Coordinates of C-alpha atoms in Angstrom, one line a residue:
M184 CA 75.7 15.7 -28.9
I185 CA 72.3 17.4 -30.7
D186 CA 69.2 16.2 -28.6
K187 CA 67.5 15.5 -31.8
W188 CA 63.4 15.0 -30.4
K189 CA 63.8 18.2 -28.2
L190 CA 63.1 17.2 -24.8
D191 CA 64.8 20.2 -23.3
G192 CA 62.5 22.4 -25.6
N193 CA 59.3 22.7 -27.5
K194 CA 58.3 21.6 -31.2
L195 CA 55.7 25.0 -31.9
L196 CA 57.6 25.6 -34.6
W197 CA 56.2 23.3 -36.3
H198 CA 52.6 23.6 -35.1
M199 CA 52.5 27.4 -36.1
D200 CA 49.3 27.4 -38.3
R201 CA 47.6 26.6 -34.6
V202 CA 49.4 29.6 -32.9
H203 CA 48.7 32.3 -35.4
K204 CA 45.0 31.4 -35.4
H205 CA 44.3 31.5 -31.8
Y206 CA 47.4 34.1 -30.9
V207 CA 47.1 36.5 -34.3
Q208 CA 43.4 36.1 -35.1
G209 CA 41.8 35.4 -31.9
K210 CA 40.1 32.2 -32.6
R211 CA 39.2 29.6 -30.5
I212 CA 41.8 26.2 -31.2
A213 CA 41.7 22.7 -30.2
P214 CA 45.1 21.6 -28.2
I215 CA 48.0 20.2 -30.3
M216 CA 48.1 17.5 -27.7
I217 CA 46.6 16.2 -24.0
D218 CA 48.7 14.7 -20.7
M219 CA 46.8 12.8 -19.2
G220 CA 46.5 9.7 -15.9
L221 CA 44.3 6.8 -16.3
T222 CA 44.4 6.5 -12.4
K223 CA 44.9 8.5 -8.9
F224 CA 47.3 5.1 -7.3
C225 CA 50.6 3.7 -8.4
N226 CA 52.8 0.5 -7.0
I227 CA 55.7 2.4 -5.9
K228 CA 56.8 5.2 -4.0
C229 CA 59.2 7.7 -4.9
E230 CA 60.7 10.1 -2.8
F231 CA 60.1 13.3 -5.4
C232 CA 56.9 11.8 -6.2
Y233 CA 54.0 15.1 -7.5
G234 CA 51.4 12.5 -7.3
Y235 CA 50.8 13.2 -3.7
F236 CA 50.3 16.7 -3.9
Q237 CA 48.1 15.9 -6.9
N238 CA 45.7 13.8 -3.5
M239 CA 46.5 10.6 -5.4
N240 CA 43.0 9.4 -3.9
G241 CA 42.8 5.7 -5.3
S242 CA 40.3 6.8 -8.3
M243 CA 40.5 6.1 -11.7
I244 CA 38.6 7.3 -15.2
P245 CA 35.7 4.4 -15.9
G246 CA 37.1 2.4 -18.9
D247 CA 34.2 3.3 -20.7
K248 CA 35.1 7.5 -20.9
L249 CA 38.6 6.5 -21.1
L250 CA 37.7 4.8 -24.9
Q251 CA 35.4 7.5 -25.5
L252 CA 38.3 9.9 -24.9
M253 CA 40.2 8.0 -27.0
N254 CA 37.5 8.3 -30.2
D255 CA 36.6 11.8 -29.3
A256 CA 40.0 13.3 -29.1
P257 CA 41.2 13.2 -33.0
K258 CA 37.6 14.4 -34.1
A259 CA 38.1 17.2 -31.7
G260 CA 41.1 17.9 -33.6
V261 CA 43.6 16.8 -30.4
K262 CA 47.2 14.9 -32.6
A263 CA 48.7 12.6 -29.5
I264 CA 48.1 12.1 -26.0
A265 CA 50.8 11.3 -23.9
I266 CA 50.3 9.4 -21.2
V267 CA 52.1 10.4 -18.6
G268 CA 50.5 10.5 -15.0
D269 CA 49.2 11.5 -12.3
G270 CA 48.8 7.7 -11.1
E271 CA 50.8 5.0 -12.4
P272 CA 48.8 3.9 -16.2
T273 CA 49.6 0.4 -16.6
L274 CA 47.4 -0.4 -13.2
H275 CA 44.3 0.7 -15.2
P276 CA 43.0 -2.6 -16.9
D277 CA 41.6 -0.3 -19.9
F278 CA 45.6 0.9 -20.3
I279 CA 46.2 -1.5 -23.3
N280 CA 43.3 -1.1 -24.6
A281 CA 43.2 2.9 -24.9
V282 CA 46.9 2.6 -26.3
V283 CA 45.2 0.2 -29.5
T284 CA 42.2 2.7 -29.6
G285 CA 44.0 6.0 -29.8
T286 CA 46.2 4.8 -32.5
D287 CA 43.9 3.0 -34.3
N288 CA 41.9 6.5 -34.4
G289 CA 45.1 8.4 -35.7
L290 CA 46.2 9.9 -32.5
D291 CA 50.0 9.3 -32.0
M292 CA 50.4 7.7 -28.0
A293 CA 52.7 8.2 -26.3
V294 CA 53.5 6.4 -22.7
A295 CA 55.6 6.9 -19.3
T296 CA 55.3 4.3 -16.4
N297 CA 57.6 3.0 -13.5
G298 CA 57.7 -0.5 -15.8
V299 CA 57.1 -3.0 -12.2
K300 CA 53.7 -4.2 -14.0
L301 CA 54.7 -4.8 -17.9
D302 CA 54.7 -8.2 -18.9
M303 CA 55.6 -9.4 -22.9
N304 CA 52.8 -9.5 -24.6
G305 CA 52.5 -5.7 -23.3
L306 CA 55.3 -4.3 -23.7
A307 CA 55.2 -5.9 -27.7
E308 CA 51.8 -3.8 -28.1
L309 CA 53.1 -0.8 -26.6
V310 CA 56.5 -0.8 -28.4
A311 CA 54.9 -1.3 -32.0
R312 CA 52.0 1.2 -31.5
L313 CA 53.7 4.3 -29.3
T314 CA 55.6 7.0 -30.8
W315 CA 57.5 7.0 -27.5
L316 CA 57.7 4.8 -24.3
R317 CA 59.9 6.0 -21.2
F318 CA 60.7 4.9 -18.2
N319 CA 60.7 6.6 -15.2
L320 CA 63.6 5.7 -13.2
S321 CA 65.5 7.9 -10.9
A322 CA 68.5 5.7 -9.7
I323 CA 69.7 2.0 -10.3
E324 CA 70.6 -1.2 -8.3
E325 CA 70.4 -0.9 -4.4
G326 CA 69.8 3.3 -5.4
Y327 CA 66.3 2.1 -6.7
E328 CA 65.2 1.6 -3.8
V329 CA 66.2 4.1 -1.6
V330 CA 64.4 6.9 -4.5
H331 CA 61.9 4.5 -5.4
G332 CA 60.5 3.2 -2.5
R333 CA 60.0 -0.5 -3.3
P334 CA 62.6 -3.3 -4.2
Y335 CA 62.0 -4.2 -8.0
W336 CA 65.1 -2.8 -9.6
E337 CA 65.7 -6.3 -11.0
T338 CA 62.1 -6.3 -13.1
V339 CA 62.2 -3.2 -13.9
K340 CA 65.7 -3.8 -15.6
H341 CA 64.5 -6.7 -17.3
N342 CA 61.4 -4.8 -18.6
I343 CA 63.6 -1.9 -20.2
Q344 CA 65.9 -5.1 -21.6
L345 CA 63.1 -6.7 -23.0
A346 CA 61.4 -3.5 -24.3
V347 CA 64.9 -2.8 -26.5
E348 CA 64.7 -6.1 -27.3
L349 CA 61.5 -6.4 -29.1
K350 CA 62.0 -3.1 -30.5
K351 CA 64.9 -4.8 -32.5
K352 CA 63.9 -8.0 -33.4
F353 CA 60.7 -6.9 -35.4
D354 CA 61.9 -3.6 -36.5
L355 CA 59.0 -1.7 -34.4
K356 CA 58.9 2.2 -34.4
A357 CA 58.4 3.5 -30.5
T358 CA 61.4 5.5 -29.5
I359 CA 62.4 4.4 -25.8
G360 CA 64.2 6.3 -23.0
L361 CA 64.6 6.6 -19.7
Q362 CA 63.6 9.7 -17.5
M363 CA 65.6 10.5 -14.1
V364 CA 64.3 13.3 -11.5
L365 CA 67.0 14.8 -9.7
T366 CA 67.4 14.3 -5.9
P367 CA 70.0 14.5 -3.7
N368 CA 69.8 10.9 -3.7
A369 CA 69.5 10.0 -7.7
F370 CA 72.3 12.3 -7.4
P371 CA 75.4 9.3 -7.0
Y372 CA 73.9 7.4 -9.7
I373 CA 73.4 9.6 -12.6
L374 CA 76.8 8.6 -14.5
R375 CA 75.8 4.9 -13.3
E376 CA 72.8 5.2 -15.1
A377 CA 74.0 6.8 -17.8
Q378 CA 75.8 3.7 -18.9
F379 CA 73.1 1.1 -18.0
A380 CA 71.3 3.3 -20.5
I381 CA 73.9 2.9 -23.3
D382 CA 74.2 -0.7 -22.7
S383 CA 71.1 -1.4 -22.7
G384 CA 70.3 0.4 -26.2
V385 CA 67.5 2.4 -25.0
D386 CA 67.4 6.5 -27.6
Y387 CA 67.9 8.4 -24.8
F388 CA 68.3 8.9 -21.0
V389 CA 67.1 12.6 -20.2
I390 CA 67.5 14.3 -16.6
K391 CA 65.3 16.9 -15.3
Q392 CA 65.0 18.7 -12.0
F393 CA 62.3 17.6 -9.2
S394 CA 59.5 20.0 -8.6
D395 CA 57.2 18.6 -6.3
P396 CA 56.5 22.1 -4.8
H397 CA 55.3 20.4 -0.9
C398 CA 57.5 17.6 -1.0
D399 CA 59.5 16.9 2.0
L400 CA 62.6 17.6 -0.6
M401 CA 62.1 20.9 -1.3
S402 CA 62.1 21.6 2.4
K403 CA 65.8 20.3 2.9
V404 CA 67.6 21.5 -0.7
D405 CA 68.6 24.6 -1.9
S406 CA 66.3 25.7 -4.6
N407 CA 69.4 26.1 -6.9
W408 CA 71.2 22.8 -5.7
A409 CA 70.5 21.5 -9.0
N410 CA 71.6 24.3 -10.9
S411 CA 74.9 24.5 -8.8
P412 CA 78.4 24.3 -10.4
E413 CA 78.8 20.3 -8.2
V414 CA 76.2 19.1 -9.8
L415 CA 76.5 20.7 -14.0
E416 CA 79.4 19.4 -13.5
V417 CA 78.1 15.9 -13.2
L418 CA 75.7 16.6 -15.7
K419 CA 78.5 17.8 -18.0
K420 CA 80.3 14.2 -17.9
A421 CA 76.9 12.0 -18.3
E422 CA 76.3 14.4 -21.1
Q423 CA 79.4 13.8 -23.2
M424 CA 78.6 9.8 -22.7
S425 CA 76.3 10.4 -25.5
T426 CA 76.5 7.8 -28.2
F427 CA 75.1 7.1 -31.6
G428 CA 72.2 4.6 -30.7
T429 CA 72.0 6.4 -26.9
R430 CA 71.5 10.4 -25.9
I431 CA 72.3 11.4 -22.3
I432 CA 70.1 14.2 -22.3
P433 CA 70.5 17.0 -19.6
K434 CA 67.1 19.5 -19.4
Y435 CA 69.6 22.3 -18.5
M436 CA 66.9 24.8 -20.0
A437 CA 64.4 23.5 -17.5
I438 CA 66.9 23.4 -14.3
R439 CA 68.0 26.9 -15.4
N440 CA 64.7 28.6 -15.6
M441 CA 63.0 27.0 -12.6
K442 CA 63.0 30.7 -11.3
N443 CA 63.5 32.4 -13.8
R444 CA 60.5 32.9 -15.9
P445 CA 60.6 35.6 -18.9
Y446 CA 56.8 35.6 -18.7
E447 CA 53.8 36.4 -15.9
H448 CA 51.1 34.8 -17.4
C449 CA 50.1 31.4 -18.4
L450 CA 49.8 31.7 -21.9
D451 CA 50.5 28.0 -23.5
V452 CA 47.4 26.6 -22.0
P453 CA 44.9 26.1 -25.3
L454 CA 48.0 24.0 -27.0
L455 CA 48.2 21.5 -23.3
F456 CA 45.5 19.7 -22.5
Q457 CA 45.6 18.3 -19.0
I458 CA 43.5 15.3 -17.4
S459 CA 43.8 14.2 -14.2
G460 CA 43.7 10.2 -13.2
D461 CA 40.6 10.6 -12.1
G462 CA 38.9 12.1 -15.3
K463 CA 38.8 16.2 -14.4
C464 CA 40.5 18.1 -16.5
Y465 CA 42.6 21.1 -15.9
P466 CA 45.7 24.0 -17.6
C467 CA 48.6 22.2 -16.2
G468 CA 49.1 19.2 -13.2
Y469 CA 50.2 21.6 -10.3
L470 CA 46.2 22.7 -10.9
F471 CA 44.6 19.6 -10.1
G472 CA 42.2 19.9 -7.5
N473 CA 41.3 23.8 -7.8
E474 CA 38.1 23.4 -8.7
K475 CA 38.6 27.1 -9.8
Y476 CA 40.8 26.1 -12.3
C477 CA 39.0 22.7 -13.1
Y478 CA 37.7 22.8 -17.2
G479 CA 35.2 20.0 -16.8
D480 CA 34.6 16.5 -15.7
L481 CA 34.8 13.1 -18.2
N482 CA 32.4 11.2 -16.2
T483 CA 29.8 13.7 -17.0
Q484 CA 30.9 15.9 -20.2
S485 CA 32.5 14.6 -23.5
L486 CA 36.3 16.3 -24.7
G487 CA 33.7 17.9 -27.4
E488 CA 31.2 19.8 -24.6
I489 CA 34.3 20.4 -22.5
L490 CA 36.4 22.0 -25.0
N491 CA 33.6 24.1 -27.0
S492 CA 32.1 25.1 -23.3
D493 CA 32.9 29.2 -22.5
H494 CA 33.4 28.1 -19.4
Y495 CA 36.4 26.5 -20.5
W496 CA 37.4 29.4 -22.8
N497 CA 36.6 31.6 -19.6
V498 CA 39.2 29.5 -17.1
I499 CA 41.6 30.1 -20.3
K500 CA 41.3 33.4 -20.7
E501 CA 41.8 33.8 -16.7
M502 CA 45.2 32.0 -17.4
Q503 CA 46.4 33.8 -19.9
T504 CA 45.3 37.3 -18.7
V505 CA 44.9 37.2 -14.3
F506 CA 46.9 34.0 -13.0
D507 CA 50.2 35.1 -12.1
V508 CA 52.7 32.9 -12.9
R509 CA 55.3 34.5 -9.8
K510 CA 52.6 34.5 -7.6
D511 CA 49.9 32.0 -8.0
C512 CA 52.1 29.1 -9.2
C513 CA 55.5 27.0 -7.9
G514 CA 58.2 24.4 -8.8
C515 CA 59.2 23.4 -11.9
C516 CA 56.7 23.9 -15.1
R517 CA 55.5 21.3 -17.5
H518 CA 54.7 24.4 -19.4
D519 CA 57.4 26.5 -19.1
S520 CA 59.4 26.2 -22.7
T521 CA 55.9 27.1 -24.7
N522 CA 54.9 29.6 -22.3
E523 CA 58.2 31.7 -23.0
F524 CA 58.1 30.6 -26.7
I525 CA 54.2 32.5 -27.0
H526 CA 55.4 34.9 -25.0
N527 CA 58.3 35.8 -27.1
F528 CA 56.2 35.3 -29.7
V529 CA 53.1 37.8 -28.5
N530 CA 55.5 40.5 -27.1
K531 CA 57.0 41.3 -30.7
P532 CA 60.3 43.2 -30.9
G533 CA 61.0 46.2 -33.1
H534 CA 63.1 46.5 -36.0
I535 CA 62.2 42.8 -36.6
N536 CA 63.6 42.6 -40.3
F537 CA 66.6 43.5 -38.8
I538 CA 66.6 39.5 -38.3

């Protein structure tokens, strides 16, 4: 069944004006979107958590700086903000205010959450305003505590079902989905979670690889495990369970390309800006905490000041020409699909009119 959101891919074809302006004309551009965290702490302890690699030190973006960002981003030319990590966003006291401010200013807003702390009022606001709401759920029932480290399955289950109920009752707009990070402990729950997704009425259930390069799991599991015949067979069965209302979407492209990147450098970074939960800004989550690649700090600078600085563009140039993704990066990259797209775009083949 077709992945109508292109969750296993990218949407740069619909932003070729910005792609052309930077990669053909060589001009400075604003990011299309921002991925960001609001906090560097969480209320569960997932076995695959990338946040621990990113130094979960308990800090968070000050509320006034967060709301300033939601005012500044559309003025700078940013189209969307996804609040997706590194910590759990619902623990920030200004979380809902940030979503409201962003949408009021014309931003497309999205949220990924473990779903533990949400309540009726918060869910009603989110489902009414967000473009998408994703619950990070890598196992259900008795497997939940094994994978997520806390006994919150019934709470999360209730909140997922409540979100869908609110969407249907009030004909609200948000696409609601589930995401599994695929690990050996999550593997036995793929088909059961697919059925839960269908029964609950969410729009999609996406299955992706785990990617923390320093997680204990990485030392215990063959890096090609997710691409093995055993796993792919179950992923195909899950995909075939898709219904008209609920799509089951294994991220085959990301799984296949985990160690097979056709590009050398990180070319797409001007298009996707990333902010850690402490307010510092970087090209990607893998580099959170690496001061060499820090664009700037929202605690002391506005977004516009960072984007217009020579320092920001010098880091961009370093990522596009010097940073070697095969030596200086590891794990599975958030930027992989867009990097491959840009790599193919700038490395024009011969005979292009023979399509």
